[in-house]
């Protein structure tokens, strides 16, 4: 409960200060480079992985990437890069 309140305070502060939403606590940043590469910062881990679908926890939302020949090219504690033919990106709250 404490963590959730702190996260909400961070979101409210970002809104009041008119900062970009990606600076809010628990909000992932997703960048798509054409249909061949996806970069995500602020992830909380890979939930499921196959060559046709990758599901990633983004804290406040889940990001689902659907395509063909998907590969996890690089991953650190907070960032990942996915390559392949990306057909669709879904954000699920």
PDB file of C-alpha atoms in Angstrom:
ATOM      1  CA  UNK A   1       0.000   0.000   0.000  1.00  0.00           C
ATOM      2  CA  UNK A   2       2.826   2.423   0.874  1.00  0.00           C
ATOM      3  CA  UNK A   3       4.499   1.849  -2.517  1.00  0.00           C
ATOM      4  CA  UNK A   4       1.231   2.505  -4.336  1.00  0.00           C
ATOM      5  CA  UNK A   5       0.721   5.829  -2.518  1.00  0.00           C
ATOM      6  CA  UNK A   6       4.256   6.941  -3.364  1.00  0.00           C
ATOM      7  CA  UNK A   7       3.690   6.037  -7.002  1.00  0.00           C
ATOM      8  CA  UNK A   8       0.443   8.032  -7.093  1.00  0.00           C
ATOM      9  CA  UNK A   9       2.182  11.028  -5.499  1.00  0.00           C
ATOM     10  CA  UNK A  10       4.835  10.838  -8.242  1.00  0.00           C
ATOM     11  CA  UNK A  11       2.192  10.796 -10.977  1.00  0.00           C
ATOM     12  CA  UNK A  12       0.356  13.762  -9.433  1.00  0.00           C
ATOM     13  CA  UNK A  13       3.608  15.738  -9.119  1.00  0.00           C
ATOM     14  CA  UNK A  14       4.423  15.116 -12.782  1.00  0.00           C
ATOM     15  CA  UNK A  15       0.959  16.332 -13.817  1.00  0.00           C
ATOM     16  CA  UNK A  16       1.114  19.484 -11.673  1.00  0.00           C
ATOM     17  CA  UNK A  17       4.601  20.384 -12.887  1.00  0.00           C
ATOM     18  CA  UNK A  18       3.626  19.774 -16.542  1.00  0.00           C
ATOM     19  CA  UNK A  19       6.470  17.296 -16.990  1.00  0.00           C
ATOM     20  CA  UNK A  20       6.452  14.610 -19.705  1.00  0.00           C
ATOM     21  CA  UNK A  21       4.423  11.564 -18.552  1.00  0.00           C
ATOM     22  CA  UNK A  22       7.372   9.196 -19.066  1.00  0.00           C
ATOM     23  CA  UNK A  23       9.054  10.781 -16.054  1.00  0.00           C
ATOM     24  CA  UNK A  24       6.287   9.485 -13.762  1.00  0.00           C
ATOM     25  CA  UNK A  25       7.048   6.595 -11.461  1.00  0.00           C
ATOM     26  CA  UNK A  26       5.836   3.288 -12.898  1.00  0.00           C
ATOM     27  CA  UNK A  27       5.117   4.556 -16.416  1.00  0.00           C
ATOM     28  CA  UNK A  28       7.143   2.720 -19.065  1.00  0.00           C
ATOM     29  CA  UNK A  29       8.595   4.482 -22.095  1.00  0.00           C
ATOM     30  CA  UNK A  30       8.117   2.571 -25.360  1.00  0.00           C
ATOM     31  CA  UNK A  31       9.774   3.607 -28.632  1.00  0.00           C
ATOM     32  CA  UNK A  32       9.048   1.876 -31.916  1.00  0.00           C
ATOM     33  CA  UNK A  33      11.544   2.198 -34.777  1.00  0.00           C
ATOM     34  CA  UNK A  34       9.571   1.291 -37.874  1.00  0.00           C
ATOM     35  CA  UNK A  35       8.250  -2.252 -37.727  1.00  0.00           C
ATOM     36  CA  UNK A  36      11.624  -3.863 -36.966  1.00  0.00           C
ATOM     37  CA  UNK A  37      12.724  -2.702 -33.513  1.00  0.00           C
ATOM     38  CA  UNK A  38      11.187  -1.758 -30.166  1.00  0.00           C
ATOM     39  CA  UNK A  39      12.947  -0.135 -27.211  1.00  0.00           C
ATOM     40  CA  UNK A  40      11.379  -0.071 -23.749  1.00  0.00           C
ATOM     41  CA  UNK A  41      12.644   1.705 -20.639  1.00  0.00           C
ATOM     42  CA  UNK A  42      11.101   1.216 -17.228  1.00  0.00           C
ATOM     43  CA  UNK A  43      10.088  -2.423 -17.654  1.00  0.00           C
ATOM     44  CA  UNK A  44       9.596  -4.690 -14.650  1.00  0.00           C
ATOM     45  CA  UNK A  45      10.361  -7.979 -16.379  1.00  0.00           C
ATOM     46  CA  UNK A  46       9.311 -10.264 -19.211  1.00  0.00           C
ATOM     47  CA  UNK A  47       6.073 -12.112 -18.462  1.00  0.00           C
ATOM     48  CA  UNK A  48       6.042 -14.375 -21.533  1.00  0.00           C
ATOM     49  CA  UNK A  49       8.252 -14.792 -24.568  1.00  0.00           C
ATOM     50  CA  UNK A  50       7.943 -16.535 -27.937  1.00  0.00           C
ATOM     51  CA  UNK A  51       8.970 -15.686 -31.492  1.00  0.00           C
ATOM     52  CA  UNK A  52       5.401 -14.462 -32.158  1.00  0.00           C
ATOM     53  CA  UNK A  53       4.430 -12.705 -28.911  1.00  0.00           C
ATOM     54  CA  UNK A  54       6.302 -11.015 -26.071  1.00  0.00           C
ATOM     55  CA  UNK A  55       4.538  -9.711 -22.967  1.00  0.00           C
ATOM     56  CA  UNK A  56       6.404  -7.305 -20.690  1.00  0.00           C
ATOM     57  CA  UNK A  57       5.396  -5.816 -17.342  1.00  0.00           C
ATOM     58  CA  UNK A  58       5.616  -2.053 -17.410  1.00  0.00           C
ATOM     59  CA  UNK A  59       4.605  -1.496 -13.801  1.00  0.00           C
ATOM     60  CA  UNK A  60       1.336   0.376 -14.210  1.00  0.00           C
ATOM     61  CA  UNK A  61       0.544  -1.423 -17.479  1.00  0.00           C
ATOM     62  CA  UNK A  62       1.443  -4.500 -19.493  1.00  0.00           C
ATOM     63  CA  UNK A  63       2.941  -4.169 -22.976  1.00  0.00           C
ATOM     64  CA  UNK A  64       2.207  -6.944 -25.493  1.00  0.00           C
ATOM     65  CA  UNK A  65       4.229  -7.086 -28.713  1.00  0.00           C
ATOM     66  CA  UNK A  66       2.895  -9.295 -31.517  1.00  0.00           C
ATOM     67  CA  UNK A  67       4.803 -10.150 -34.681  1.00  0.00           C
ATOM     68  CA  UNK A  68       7.083 -12.679 -36.364  1.00  0.00           C
ATOM     69  CA  UNK A  69      10.659 -13.755 -35.655  1.00  0.00           C
ATOM     70  CA  UNK A  70      10.727 -11.675 -32.460  1.00  0.00           C
ATOM     71  CA  UNK A  71      14.017 -11.750 -30.564  1.00  0.00           C
ATOM     72  CA  UNK A  72      15.080 -10.172 -27.312  1.00  0.00           C
ATOM     73  CA  UNK A  73      18.236  -8.446 -28.581  1.00  0.00           C
ATOM     74  CA  UNK A  74      19.270  -6.857 -25.269  1.00  0.00           C
ATOM     75  CA  UNK A  75      17.922  -6.534 -21.739  1.00  0.00           C
ATOM     76  CA  UNK A  76      19.048  -4.882 -18.504  1.00  0.00           C
ATOM     77  CA  UNK A  77      17.209  -4.323 -15.221  1.00  0.00           C
ATOM     78  CA  UNK A  78      15.222  -1.419 -16.642  1.00  0.00           C
ATOM     79  CA  UNK A  79      15.602  -1.474 -20.431  1.00  0.00           C
ATOM     80  CA  UNK A  80      15.068  -3.908 -23.281  1.00  0.00           C
ATOM     81  CA  UNK A  81      15.376  -3.988 -27.056  1.00  0.00           C
ATOM     82  CA  UNK A  82      13.277  -6.303 -29.192  1.00  0.00           C
ATOM     83  CA  UNK A  83      13.856  -6.992 -32.897  1.00  0.00           C
ATOM     84  CA  UNK A  84      11.914  -8.848 -35.579  1.00  0.00           C
ATOM     85  CA  UNK A  85       8.843  -8.008 -37.646  1.00  0.00           C
ATOM     86  CA  UNK A  86       6.525  -6.145 -35.255  1.00  0.00           C
ATOM     87  CA  UNK A  87       2.885  -6.221 -36.348  1.00  0.00           C
ATOM     88  CA  UNK A  88       1.197  -4.753 -33.273  1.00  0.00           C
ATOM     89  CA  UNK A  89       1.911  -3.252 -29.851  1.00  0.00           C
ATOM     90  CA  UNK A  90      -0.846  -3.395 -27.227  1.00  0.00           C
ATOM     91  CA  UNK A  91      -0.958  -1.491 -23.935  1.00  0.00           C
ATOM     92  CA  UNK A  92      -3.084  -3.153 -21.257  1.00  0.00           C
ATOM     93  CA  UNK A  93      -3.797  -1.349 -17.975  1.00  0.00           C
TER      94      UNK A  93
END
